[in-house]
CSV table of C-alpha atoms in Angstrom, one decimal:
chain,number,residue,atom,x,y,z
R,200,UNK,CA,-7.9,0.5,-38.5
R,201,UNK,CA,-4.6,1.1,-36.7
R,202,UNK,CA,-3.2,-1.8,-34.7
R,203,UNK,CA,-3.1,-1.6,-30.9
R,204,UNK,CA,-0.7,-3.0,-28.3
R,205,UNK,CA,-1.9,-4.3,-25.0
R,206,UNK,CA,0.4,-5.2,-22.1
R,207,UNK,CA,-1.2,-7.5,-19.7
R,208,UNK,CA,-0.6,-10.0,-16.9
R,209,UNK,CA,-2.2,-13.3,-17.4
R,210,UNK,CA,-2.7,-15.5,-14.3
R,211,UNK,CA,-3.4,-19.2,-14.6
R,212,UNK,CA,-4.8,-19.5,-11.1
R,213,UNK,CA,-5.1,-23.3,-10.7
R,214,UNK,CA,-3.5,-26.6,-11.7
R,215,UNK,CA,-6.4,-27.3,-14.2
R,216,UNK,CA,-5.7,-23.9,-15.9
R,217,UNK,CA,-2.0,-24.4,-16.0
R,218,UNK,CA,-2.4,-27.8,-17.7
R,219,UNK,CA,-4.6,-26.6,-20.5
R,220,UNK,CA,-3.1,-25.2,-23.8
R,221,UNK,CA,-5.3,-22.1,-23.5
R,222,UNK,CA,-2.9,-19.7,-25.3
R,223,UNK,CA,-2.6,-22.0,-28.3
R,224,UNK,CA,-6.4,-22.3,-28.4
R,225,UNK,CA,-6.7,-18.6,-28.4
R,226,UNK,CA,-4.2,-18.3,-31.2
R,227,UNK,CA,-6.2,-20.7,-33.3
R,228,UNK,CA,-9.3,-18.6,-32.7
R,229,UNK,CA,-7.6,-15.2,-33.2
R,230,UNK,CA,-4.8,-16.0,-35.7
R,231,UNK,CA,-4.2,-12.3,-36.5
R,232,UNK,CA,-3.4,-11.4,-32.9
R,233,UNK,CA,0.2,-11.7,-32.1
R,234,UNK,CA,1.4,-12.4,-28.5
R,235,UNK,CA,4.9,-12.0,-27.1
R,236,UNK,CA,5.6,-13.4,-23.7
R,237,UNK,CA,8.1,-11.0,-21.9
R,238,UNK,CA,8.3,-12.8,-18.6
R,239,UNK,CA,6.7,-15.8,-17.0
R,240,UNK,CA,6.7,-17.9,-13.9
R,241,UNK,CA,4.9,-21.2,-14.0
R,242,UNK,CA,4.5,-23.9,-11.4
R,243,UNK,CA,2.2,-26.9,-11.2
R,244,UNK,CA,-0.3,-24.8,-9.2
R,245,UNK,CA,-0.2,-21.3,-10.7
R,246,UNK,CA,1.2,-19.5,-13.7
R,247,UNK,CA,1.8,-15.8,-14.3
R,248,UNK,CA,2.9,-14.3,-17.6
R,249,UNK,CA,3.6,-10.7,-18.8
R,250,UNK,CA,2.4,-10.7,-22.4
R,251,UNK,CA,2.3,-8.1,-25.2
R,252,UNK,CA,-0.7,-8.5,-27.5
R,253,UNK,CA,-0.9,-6.8,-30.9
R,254,UNK,CA,-3.5,-6.6,-33.5
R,255,UNK,CA,-6.7,-4.8,-34.7
R,256,UNK,CA,-8.5,-3.3,-31.6
R,257,UNK,CA,-11.6,-5.6,-31.9
R,258,UNK,CA,-9.4,-8.7,-32.4
R,259,UNK,CA,-7.2,-7.9,-29.4
R,260,UNK,CA,-10.3,-7.2,-27.3
R,261,UNK,CA,-11.8,-10.5,-28.5
R,262,UNK,CA,-8.7,-12.5,-27.7
R,263,UNK,CA,-8.5,-11.1,-24.2
R,264,UNK,CA,-12.2,-11.7,-23.6
R,265,UNK,CA,-11.6,-15.3,-24.8
R,266,UNK,CA,-8.9,-15.8,-22.2
R,267,UNK,CA,-11.1,-14.4,-19.5
R,268,UNK,CA,-13.9,-16.8,-20.6
R,269,UNK,CA,-11.5,-19.7,-20.2
R,270,UNK,CA,-10.9,-18.7,-16.5
R,271,UNK,CA,-7.7,-16.7,-16.8
R,272,UNK,CA,-7.3,-13.4,-14.8
R,273,UNK,CA,-6.4,-10.7,-17.3
R,274,UNK,CA,-5.1,-7.4,-15.9
R,275,UNK,CA,-3.3,-4.4,-17.2
R,276,UNK,CA,0.5,-4.5,-16.6
R,277,UNK,CA,0.0,-2.0,-13.8
R,278,UNK,CA,-2.5,-4.5,-12.1
R,279,UNK,CA,-4.7,-2.7,-9.7
R,280,UNK,CA,-4.7,1.0,-10.0
R,281,UNK,CA,-7.6,1.8,-7.7
R,282,UNK,CA,-6.1,2.4,-4.3
R,283,UNK,CA,-8.0,3.2,-1.2
Y,123,UNK,CA,22.5,17.7,-4.0
Y,124,UNK,CA,20.8,14.6,-5.2
Y,125,UNK,CA,22.0,11.1,-4.8
Y,126,UNK,CA,19.6,9.7,-7.4
Y,127,UNK,CA,21.2,7.8,-10.3
Y,128,UNK,CA,18.2,6.9,-12.4
Y,129,UNK,CA,15.8,4.0,-12.6
Y,130,UNK,CA,16.4,0.3,-12.9
Y,131,UNK,CA,14.2,-2.7,-13.7
Y,132,UNK,CA,13.8,-4.9,-10.7
Y,133,UNK,CA,13.6,-8.0,-12.9
Y,134,UNK,CA,16.1,-7.7,-15.7
Y,135,UNK,CA,18.2,-4.8,-14.5
Y,136,UNK,CA,17.8,-2.5,-17.5
Y,137,UNK,CA,18.6,1.1,-16.7
Y,138,UNK,CA,16.3,4.1,-17.5
Y,139,UNK,CA,16.6,7.8,-17.0
Y,140,UNK,CA,14.5,9.7,-14.4
Y,141,UNK,CA,11.1,10.2,-16.1
Y,142,UNK,CA,7.5,9.3,-15.9
Y,143,UNK,CA,7.9,5.6,-16.7
Y,144,UNK,CA,7.0,2.7,-14.4
Y,145,UNK,CA,7.6,-0.6,-16.2
Y,146,UNK,CA,10.5,-2.0,-18.2
Y,147,UNK,CA,10.0,-1.9,-21.9
Y,148,UNK,CA,11.7,-5.2,-22.3
Y,149,UNK,CA,10.3,-7.5,-19.6
Y,150,UNK,CA,7.4,-5.3,-18.1
Y,151,UNK,CA,9.0,-5.5,-14.7
Y,152,UNK,CA,8.6,-2.6,-12.2
Y,153,UNK,CA,11.2,0.1,-12.1
Y,154,UNK,CA,13.0,1.1,-9.0
Y,155,UNK,CA,14.9,4.3,-8.1
Y,156,UNK,CA,18.7,3.9,-7.9
Y,157,UNK,CA,20.8,5.9,-5.4
Y,158,UNK,CA,24.6,6.4,-5.0
Y,159,UNK,CA,24.9,5.0,-1.5
Y,160,UNK,CA,28.7,5.2,-1.6
Y,161,UNK,CA,28.4,9.0,-2.1
Y,162,UNK,CA,26.1,9.3,0.9
Y,163,UNK,CA,28.6,7.8,3.4
Y,164,UNK,CA,29.7,10.3,5.9
Y,165,UNK,CA,27.3,12.9,4.5
Y,166,UNK,CA,23.9,11.4,5.3
Y,167,UNK,CA,24.3,11.1,9.0
Y,168,UNK,CA,22.1,11.1,12.1
Y,169,UNK,CA,23.2,14.7,12.6
Y,170,UNK,CA,22.3,15.8,9.0
Y,171,UNK,CA,18.9,14.2,9.3
Y,172,UNK,CA,18.2,15.6,12.8
Y,173,UNK,CA,19.1,19.1,11.4
Y,174,UNK,CA,16.3,18.8,8.8
Y,175,UNK,CA,12.8,20.1,8.9
Y,176,UNK,CA,10.2,18.4,11.2
Y,177,UNK,CA,8.4,16.7,8.3
Y,178,UNK,CA,9.1,13.8,5.9
Y,179,UNK,CA,11.6,15.9,3.9
Y,180,UNK,CA,14.2,15.5,6.7
Y,181,UNK,CA,15.0,12.3,4.8
Y,182,UNK,CA,15.2,14.0,1.4
Y,183,UNK,CA,18.8,12.6,0.7
Y,184,UNK,CA,17.1,9.2,0.5
Y,185,UNK,CA,14.2,10.4,-1.6
Y,186,UNK,CA,14.1,10.7,-5.4
Y,187,UNK,CA,13.9,14.4,-5.9
Y,188,UNK,CA,16.6,16.8,-7.3
Y,189,UNK,CA,15.2,20.2,-6.4
Y,190,UNK,CA,13.2,21.7,-3.6
Y,191,UNK,CA,10.3,19.8,-2.0
Y,192,UNK,CA,7.1,21.3,-3.3
Y,193,UNK,CA,4.5,19.3,-1.4
Y,194,UNK,CA,4.1,17.7,2.1
Y,195,UNK,CA,5.9,20.4,4.0
Y,196,UNK,CA,3.7,19.6,7.0
Y,197,UNK,CA,3.4,15.8,6.4
Y,198,UNK,CA,5.1,13.0,8.2
Y,199,UNK,CA,6.8,13.0,11.6
Y,200,UNK,CA,3.7,11.4,13.0
Y,201,UNK,CA,3.7,10.0,16.6
Y,202,UNK,CA,5.5,6.9,17.5
Y,203,UNK,CA,3.8,6.0,20.8
Y,204,UNK,CA,5.0,3.5,23.4
Y,205,UNK,CA,1.8,1.5,23.9
Y,206,UNK,CA,2.1,0.7,27.6
Y,207,UNK,CA,-1.6,0.0,28.2
Y,208,UNK,CA,-1.7,-2.4,25.2
Y,209,UNK,CA,1.5,-4.0,26.4
Y,210,UNK,CA,-0.3,-5.0,29.6
Y,211,UNK,CA,-3.3,-6.4,27.8
Y,212,UNK,CA,-1.2,-8.4,25.3
Y,213,UNK,CA,1.4,-9.4,27.8
Y,214,UNK,CA,4.4,-8.1,25.8
Y,215,UNK,CA,7.4,-6.2,27.0
Y,216,UNK,CA,7.9,-3.4,24.4
Y,217,UNK,CA,5.2,-2.3,22.0
Y,218,UNK,CA,5.0,0.8,19.8
Y,219,UNK,CA,2.3,2.2,17.6
Y,220,UNK,CA,3.5,4.2,14.6
Y,221,UNK,CA,0.4,6.4,14.1
Y,222,UNK,CA,-0.2,7.8,10.6
Y,223,UNK,CA,-3.9,8.3,11.5
Y,224,UNK,CA,-2.4,11.7,12.6
Y,225,UNK,CA,-0.7,12.4,9.3
Y,226,UNK,CA,-1.5,15.9,7.9
Y,227,UNK,CA,-3.5,17.0,5.9
Y,228,UNK,CA,-5.8,14.0,5.1
Y,229,UNK,CA,-4.9,11.5,7.9
Y,230,UNK,CA,-3.3,8.6,6.3
Y,231,UNK,CA,0.1,7.3,5.2
Y,232,UNK,CA,-0.7,8.3,1.7
Y,233,UNK,CA,0.6,11.8,2.5
Y,234,UNK,CA,4.1,10.3,2.3
Y,235,UNK,CA,3.9,8.8,-1.2
Y,236,UNK,CA,1.8,11.6,-2.6
Y,237,UNK,CA,4.2,14.3,-1.3
Y,238,UNK,CA,7.0,12.7,-3.2
Y,239,UNK,CA,5.0,12.1,-6.3
Y,240,UNK,CA,3.6,15.6,-6.5
Y,241,UNK,CA,7.1,17.1,-6.0
Y,242,UNK,CA,8.4,14.8,-8.7
Y,243,UNK,CA,5.5,15.7,-11.0
Y,244,UNK,CA,6.4,19.4,-10.8
Y,245,UNK,CA,10.1,18.6,-11.2
Y,246,UNK,CA,9.3,16.6,-14.4
Y,247,UNK,CA,7.2,19.4,-15.8
Y,248,UNK,CA,3.7,18.0,-15.3
Y,249,UNK,CA,0.8,20.4,-14.7
Y,250,UNK,CA,-1.8,17.7,-14.0
Y,251,UNK,CA,-1.8,14.9,-11.5
Y,252,UNK,CA,-4.3,12.1,-11.1
Y,253,UNK,CA,-5.2,8.8,-9.5
Y,254,UNK,CA,-7.9,6.2,-9.3
Y,255,UNK,CA,-9.0,5.8,-5.7
Y,256,UNK,CA,-11.9,5.0,-3.4
Y,257,UNK,CA,-10.6,6.9,-0.4
Y,258,UNK,CA,-7.3,7.9,1.2
Y,259,UNK,CA,-5.2,8.2,-2.0
Y,260,UNK,CA,-7.8,10.4,-3.6
Y,261,UNK,CA,-8.1,12.6,-0.5
Y,262,UNK,CA,-4.3,13.1,-0.4
Y,263,UNK,CA,-3.8,13.7,-4.1
Y,264,UNK,CA,-6.6,16.3,-4.1
Y,265,UNK,CA,-5.3,18.1,-1.1
Y,266,UNK,CA,-1.7,18.2,-2.0
Y,267,UNK,CA,-2.5,19.2,-5.7
Y,268,UNK,CA,-4.6,22.0,-4.4
Y,269,UNK,CA,-1.8,23.4,-2.3
Y,270,UNK,CA,0.7,22.9,-5.1
Y,271,UNK,CA,-1.5,24.6,-7.6
Y,272,UNK,CA,-1.8,21.6,-9.9
Y,273,UNK,CA,-4.8,20.3,-11.8
Y,274,UNK,CA,-6.0,17.1,-10.3
Y,275,UNK,CA,-8.1,14.3,-11.8
Y,276,UNK,CA,-9.6,11.7,-9.5
Y,277,UNK,CA,-11.2,8.7,-11.1
Y,278,UNK,CA,-13.7,6.7,-8.9
Y,279,UNK,CA,-16.0,3.8,-9.5
Y,280,UNK,CA,-19.5,5.1,-10.2
Y,281,UNK,CA,-21.1,3.4,-7.2
Y,282,UNK,CA,-18.8,4.9,-4.5
Y,283,UNK,CA,-20.7,6.2,-1.5
Y,284,UNK,CA,-21.2,10.0,-1.2
Y,285,UNK,CA,-19.2,10.1,2.1
Y,286,UNK,CA,-16.1,8.8,0.4
Y,287,UNK,CA,-16.4,11.4,-2.3
Y,288,UNK,CA,-16.6,14.4,-0.1
Y,289,UNK,CA,-13.2,14.0,1.5
Y,290,UNK,CA,-11.7,14.6,-2.0
Y,291,UNK,CA,-14.3,16.9,-3.5
Y,292,UNK,CA,-13.8,19.6,-0.9
Y,293,UNK,CA,-10.3,20.2,-2.4
Y,294,UNK,CA,-11.9,20.9,-5.8
Y,295,UNK,CA,-10.3,18.3,-8.1
Y,296,UNK,CA,-12.0,17.2,-11.3
Y,297,UNK,CA,-13.7,14.0,-10.2
Y,298,UNK,CA,-14.9,11.5,-12.8
Y,299,UNK,CA,-17.3,8.6,-11.9
Y,300,UNK,CA,-16.5,5.7,-14.2
Y,301,UNK,CA,-19.3,3.4,-15.1
Y,302,UNK,CA,-18.4,-0.3,-14.9
Y,303,UNK,CA,-16.7,-2.6,-12.6
Y,304,UNK,CA,-13.2,-2.3,-11.0
Y,305,UNK,CA,-11.7,-4.1,-14.0
Y,306,UNK,CA,-13.1,-1.5,-16.3
Y,307,UNK,CA,-11.8,1.3,-14.1
Y,308,UNK,CA,-8.3,-0.3,-14.1
Y,309,UNK,CA,-8.3,-0.8,-17.8
Y,310,UNK,CA,-9.4,2.8,-18.5
Y,311,UNK,CA,-6.8,4.3,-16.1
Y,312,UNK,CA,-4.1,2.3,-17.8
Y,313,UNK,CA,-5.2,3.8,-21.1
Y,314,UNK,CA,-5.4,7.3,-19.7
Y,315,UNK,CA,-1.9,6.9,-18.3
Y,316,UNK,CA,-0.7,5.9,-21.7
Y,317,UNK,CA,-2.5,8.6,-23.7
Y,318,UNK,CA,-2.5,11.8,-21.6
Y,319,UNK,CA,0.6,13.6,-20.4
Y,320,UNK,CA,-0.6,13.5,-16.8
Y,321,UNK,CA,1.2,12.3,-13.8
Y,322,UNK,CA,-1.0,9.4,-12.5
Y,323,UNK,CA,0.8,9.2,-9.2
Y,324,UNK,CA,0.5,5.5,-8.6
Y,325,UNK,CA,0.9,4.5,-12.2
Y,326,UNK,CA,3.5,6.4,-14.3
Y,327,UNK,CA,5.1,8.0,-11.3
Y,328,UNK,CA,5.0,4.8,-9.3
Y,329,UNK,CA,8.8,4.3,-8.9
Y,330,UNK,CA,9.0,7.8,-7.2
Y,331,UNK,CA,5.7,7.5,-5.4
Y,332,UNK,CA,6.5,4.3,-3.6
Y,333,UNK,CA,9.8,5.7,-2.3
Y,334,UNK,CA,7.9,8.1,-0.1
Y,335,UNK,CA,6.7,5.1,2.0
Y,336,UNK,CA,10.3,4.6,3.2
Y,337,UNK,CA,9.8,7.6,5.4
Y,338,UNK,CA,7.4,5.6,7.6
Y,339,UNK,CA,10.3,3.3,8.4
Y,340,UNK,CA,12.9,6.1,8.7
Y,341,UNK,CA,10.7,7.8,11.3
Y,342,UNK,CA,10.2,4.6,13.3
Y,343,UNK,CA,14.0,4.2,13.5
Y,344,UNK,CA,14.7,7.8,14.4
Y,345,UNK,CA,11.9,8.1,16.9
Y,346,UNK,CA,13.0,4.9,18.6
Y,347,UNK,CA,16.4,6.6,19.3
Y,348,UNK,CA,18.2,5.4,16.1
Y,349,UNK,CA,17.4,1.8,16.5
Y,350,UNK,CA,15.0,-0.6,14.9
Y,351,UNK,CA,12.1,-2.6,16.3
Y,352,UNK,CA,12.8,-6.3,16.1
Y,353,UNK,CA,9.4,-7.0,14.7
Y,354,UNK,CA,7.3,-4.7,12.5
Y,355,UNK,CA,3.7,-5.6,11.5
Y,356,UNK,CA,2.3,-3.8,8.5
Y,357,UNK,CA,-0.9,-4.0,6.5
Y,358,UNK,CA,-0.8,-5.2,2.9
Y,359,UNK,CA,-3.1,-3.9,0.2
Y,360,UNK,CA,-1.3,-3.1,-3.1
Y,361,UNK,CA,2.0,-4.0,-1.5
Y,362,UNK,CA,3.6,-0.6,-1.5
Y,363,UNK,CA,4.4,0.1,2.1
Y,364,UNK,CA,5.7,-3.1,3.5
Y,365,UNK,CA,8.7,-3.6,1.1
Y,366,UNK,CA,9.5,0.1,1.4
Y,367,UNK,CA,9.6,0.2,5.2
Y,368,UNK,CA,11.9,-2.8,5.0
Y,369,UNK,CA,14.0,-1.0,2.3
Y,370,UNK,CA,14.1,2.0,4.6
Y,371,UNK,CA,15.4,-0.1,7.5
Y,372,UNK,CA,18.0,-1.7,5.2
Y,373,UNK,CA,19.2,1.7,3.9
Y,374,UNK,CA,19.7,3.0,7.5
Y,375,UNK,CA,21.6,-0.1,8.3
Y,376,UNK,CA,23.7,0.2,5.2
Y,377,UNK,CA,24.6,3.8,6.0
Y,378,UNK,CA,25.5,2.9,9.5
Y,379,UNK,CA,22.7,5.0,11.0
Y,380,UNK,CA,21.3,2.1,13.0
Y,381,UNK,CA,22.6,-1.2,14.2
Y,382,UNK,CA,21.6,-4.3,12.2
Y,383,UNK,CA,19.4,-6.2,14.7
Y,384,UNK,CA,18.0,-8.3,11.8
Y,385,UNK,CA,14.6,-6.7,11.8
Y,386,UNK,CA,11.7,-8.9,10.8
Y,387,UNK,CA,8.7,-7.7,9.0
Y,388,UNK,CA,5.2,-9.2,8.9
Y,389,UNK,CA,2.2,-8.8,6.6
Y,390,UNK,CA,-1.3,-8.3,7.9
Y,391,UNK,CA,-4.4,-8.9,5.7
Y,392,UNK,CA,-8.1,-9.4,6.2
Y,393,UNK,CA,-9.2,-13.0,6.0
Y,394,UNK,CA,-11.7,-12.0,3.4
Y,395,UNK,CA,-8.8,-10.8,1.1
Y,396,UNK,CA,-5.5,-12.4,2.0
Y,397,UNK,CA,-3.7,-13.3,-1.2
Y,398,UNK,CA,-0.3,-12.3,0.2
Y,399,UNK,CA,-0.7,-13.9,3.6
Y,400,UNK,CA,-2.0,-17.1,1.9
Y,401,UNK,CA,1.1,-17.2,-0.4
Y,402,UNK,CA,3.5,-16.6,2.6
Y,403,UNK,CA,1.9,-19.3,4.6
Y,404,UNK,CA,1.8,-21.7,1.7
Y,405,UNK,CA,5.5,-21.0,1.0
Y,406,UNK,CA,4.8,-19.8,-2.5
Y,407,UNK,CA,6.3,-16.7,-4.2
Y,408,UNK,CA,3.4,-16.2,-6.7
Y,409,UNK,CA,0.1,-14.6,-5.6
Y,410,UNK,CA,-3.2,-16.3,-6.4
Y,411,UNK,CA,-5.8,-13.6,-7.2
Y,412,UNK,CA,-8.9,-13.4,-5.0
Y,413,UNK,CA,-12.3,-11.7,-5.0
Y,414,UNK,CA,-12.3,-9.5,-1.9
Y,415,UNK,CA,-15.0,-9.9,0.8
Y,416,UNK,CA,-14.2,-7.9,3.9
Y,417,UNK,CA,-15.1,-4.7,5.8
Y,418,UNK,CA,-11.4,-3.7,5.5
Y,419,UNK,CA,-12.1,-2.2,2.1
Y,420,UNK,CA,-9.0,0.1,2.1
Y,421,UNK,CA,-6.8,-3.1,1.9
Y,422,UNK,CA,-9.1,-5.2,-0.2
Y,423,UNK,CA,-7.0,-5.7,-3.3
Y,424,UNK,CA,-7.4,-9.2,-4.7
Y,425,UNK,CA,-4.2,-9.2,-6.8
Y,426,UNK,CA,-1.7,-6.7,-5.4
Y,427,UNK,CA,0.6,-5.0,-7.9
Y,428,UNK,CA,3.6,-5.4,-5.5
Y,429,UNK,CA,2.4,-8.6,-3.7
Y,430,UNK,CA,5.4,-10.6,-5.0
Y,431,UNK,CA,7.8,-8.0,-3.4
Y,432,UNK,CA,5.9,-8.2,-0.1
Y,433,UNK,CA,6.5,-12.0,0.0
Y,434,UNK,CA,10.2,-11.4,-0.8
Y,435,UNK,CA,10.7,-8.8,1.9
Y,436,UNK,CA,8.9,-11.0,4.5
Y,437,UNK,CA,10.8,-14.1,3.5
Y,438,UNK,CA,14.2,-12.3,3.5
Y,439,UNK,CA,13.6,-10.8,6.9
Y,440,UNK,CA,12.4,-14.0,8.5
Y,441,UNK,CA,8.9,-12.6,9.1
Y,442,UNK,CA,5.6,-14.1,8.5
Y,443,UNK,CA,2.0,-13.3,7.7
Y,444,UNK,CA,-1.3,-13.4,9.5
Y,445,UNK,CA,-4.9,-12.5,8.7
Y,446,UNK,CA,-7.9,-11.4,10.7
Y,447,UNK,CA,-11.7,-11.9,10.4
Y,448,UNK,CA,-14.0,-8.9,10.2
Y,449,UNK,CA,-15.1,-9.5,13.8
Y,450,UNK,CA,-11.4,-9.6,14.9
Y,451,UNK,CA,-10.7,-6.4,13.0
Y,452,UNK,CA,-13.5,-4.5,14.7
Y,453,UNK,CA,-12.5,-5.9,18.1
Y,454,UNK,CA,-8.9,-4.7,17.5
Y,455,UNK,CA,-10.1,-1.2,16.4
Y,456,UNK,CA,-12.0,-0.9,19.7
Y,457,UNK,CA,-9.1,-2.3,21.7
Y,458,UNK,CA,-6.7,0.2,20.3
Y,459,UNK,CA,-9.1,3.0,20.9
Y,460,UNK,CA,-9.8,2.2,24.5
Y,461,UNK,CA,-6.2,1.3,25.5
Y,462,UNK,CA,-4.2,3.9,23.5
Y,463,UNK,CA,-6.6,6.6,22.5
Y,464,UNK,CA,-6.0,5.9,18.8
Y,465,UNK,CA,-9.0,5.5,16.4
Y,466,UNK,CA,-7.9,3.7,13.3
Y,467,UNK,CA,-9.6,2.5,10.1
Y,468,UNK,CA,-10.1,-1.2,9.5
Y,469,UNK,CA,-6.6,-1.5,7.9
Y,470,UNK,CA,-5.1,-0.6,11.4
Y,471,UNK,CA,-7.6,-3.0,13.1
Y,472,UNK,CA,-6.3,-5.7,10.8
Y,473,UNK,CA,-2.7,-5.0,11.6
Y,474,UNK,CA,-3.3,-5.1,15.4
Y,475,UNK,CA,-5.5,-8.2,15.1
Y,476,UNK,CA,-2.8,-9.9,13.1
Y,477,UNK,CA,-0.1,-8.8,15.6
Y,478,UNK,CA,-2.1,-10.4,18.4
Y,479,UNK,CA,-2.3,-13.7,16.4
Y,480,UNK,CA,1.4,-13.6,15.7
Y,481,UNK,CA,2.2,-13.0,19.4
Y,482,UNK,CA,-0.2,-15.8,20.5
Y,483,UNK,CA,1.1,-18.2,18.0
Y,484,UNK,CA,4.7,-17.6,19.2
Y,485,UNK,CA,5.8,-16.2,15.8
Y,486,UNK,CA,6.6,-12.9,17.6
Y,487,UNK,CA,8.2,-13.4,21.0
Y,488,UNK,CA,6.7,-11.5,23.9
Y,489,UNK,CA,10.0,-10.1,25.2
Y,490,UNK,CA,11.2,-8.4,22.0
Y,491,UNK,CA,10.3,-5.0,20.6
Y,492,UNK,CA,7.3,-4.8,18.3
Y,493,UNK,CA,6.0,-2.0,16.2
Y,494,UNK,CA,2.4,-1.9,14.8
Y,495,UNK,CA,1.9,0.2,11.7
Y,496,UNK,CA,-1.3,2.3,11.8
Y,497,UNK,CA,-1.8,3.7,8.3
Y,498,UNK,CA,-5.2,5.5,8.4
Y,499,UNK,CA,-7.8,7.3,10.6
Y,500,UNK,CA,-11.0,5.7,11.9
Y,501,UNK,CA,-13.0,8.9,11.3
Y,502,UNK,CA,-13.2,8.0,7.6
Y,503,UNK,CA,-14.8,4.7,8.3
Y,504,UNK,CA,-17.4,5.3,11.0
Y,505,UNK,CA,-19.8,2.8,9.4
Y,506,UNK,CA,-17.5,-0.1,10.5
Y,507,UNK,CA,-18.1,0.6,14.2
Y,508,UNK,CA,-21.4,2.5,14.3
Y,509,UNK,CA,-23.4,-0.6,15.1
Y,510,UNK,CA,-20.7,-2.1,17.3
Y,511,UNK,CA,-20.7,0.5,20.1
Y,512,UNK,CA,-23.1,0.7,23.1
Y,513,UNK,CA,-25.4,3.7,22.6
Y,514,UNK,CA,-25.1,6.4,25.3
Y,515,UNK,CA,-27.6,6.2,28.3
Y,516,UNK,CA,-30.4,8.7,28.2
Y,517,UNK,CA,-31.7,10.0,31.5
Y,518,UNK,CA,-34.1,12.8,32.7
Y,519,UNK,CA,-32.2,15.9,34.0
Y,520,UNK,CA,-32.2,15.0,37.6
Y,521,UNK,CA,-29.4,14.0,40.0
Y,522,UNK,CA,-31.5,11.1,41.2
Y,523,UNK,CA,-31.7,9.7,37.7
Y,524,UNK,CA,-27.9,10.1,37.4
Y,525,UNK,CA,-27.3,8.4,40.7
Y,526,UNK,CA,-29.5,5.5,39.6
Y,527,UNK,CA,-27.5,5.3,36.4
Y,528,UNK,CA,-24.2,5.3,38.3
Y,529,UNK,CA,-25.3,2.6,40.7
Y,530,UNK,CA,-26.2,0.4,37.7
Y,531,UNK,CA,-22.8,1.1,36.0
Y,532,UNK,CA,-21.0,0.2,39.2
Y,533,UNK,CA,-22.3,-3.4,38.7
Y,534,UNK,CA,-21.5,-3.6,35.0
Y,535,UNK,CA,-18.0,-2.1,35.4
Y,536,UNK,CA,-17.0,-5.1,37.6
Y,537,UNK,CA,-17.6,-7.4,34.7
Y,538,UNK,CA,-14.5,-8.4,32.6
Y,539,UNK,CA,-14.3,-6.4,29.4
Y,540,UNK,CA,-14.3,-8.6,26.3
Y,541,UNK,CA,-11.4,-8.0,23.9
């Protein structure tokens, strides 16, 4: 199956999330999914990253679901597209 | 003649040609339209603008199109009202209401952004436009696309109420209900924007679309007699309008069309969804996402796409942010209606309620000019006030019964009216 690219914003919305190595843990679980951090802003309280994920569709979807299950906010790079 | 000089990434500065792209390929930052302001000097003047049509295209030199406007020829130039009754109630000297509840054809500020996006879509060769929306944006895209003869696709969450659907369906777009939650709708729209050669107005045309919001600020300045209000209070949802009103003010100052009175801009949000106001008040640049819970659904966006830029504009101007509870929002809707004859949706109620708080807290001085931005019409959200208004009296068809009613009212009318 052809590889896919997903551009997403990851938000680490609390100090406890910022202080955990969640991306490393994801990489251990999904070793065939590459991730490329294009910009990031991280403080003690909150972290936001623009990340490009690449891999097989199921693997990328699994990796993103894993990040959500760990409490991260995962959004398309456009963020919210549903306007009133 | 066009003064547009392409697109540029707001984060890393990389340049792009004018086309349907919205994020930088390198850093994924948003793209912004670039203009040749030096070339405008002496050509874009009060006189040249005043000689333009009585619609938002009178500012076309400062909008990102190259050809003829193709949409919105009757949009914009909405009332700027001196709110003398509200001034008395709030105890302030100079208060204005910029009233986009009267914006044609679908009664919200979205006419401004959609007019620019549709014109740009035609210019770039698109034959299909689209959006994902629960209300005002869908209404506006559907109406403007119908007039421009474009195909329109409107994506909506599957559980959207019938009443919200009708305001778009009447214009005959292709409407698609998407099963799933808002995250699913967002993800699908992102994929559609990637795959289909459609102009999704607030996605791949976003750099052009957002520029239309500047006309809200341009009109305030021109209608005030070529000057700026010292304080402008604006609702924040996705974060489009506030930074663009401020940009519009700065452009007019830069071109020498208005004096630089160092205008301040303020963000208003509902307390049940206040990620931007929370960041402003906490002194943080980054937005913490929230799960919205408010009646002000049109501004209930938990992680606004341009929230960071709202914070930047507010900070740069010396403004602030305030939020309002649902009860305060409804009270403000009723207050605006009974004092100024303007019926706004909850976004407008939020803005007025926040303005009151900013005045009462001393953030906005009572003796300086204030403009409250009303961005949508209350007729679209009757459910918010339907249980909040006293039902009309019912009497038999006799003068005696009417007299009895009037004598009763005389007593109640002496009571103070709660705000």
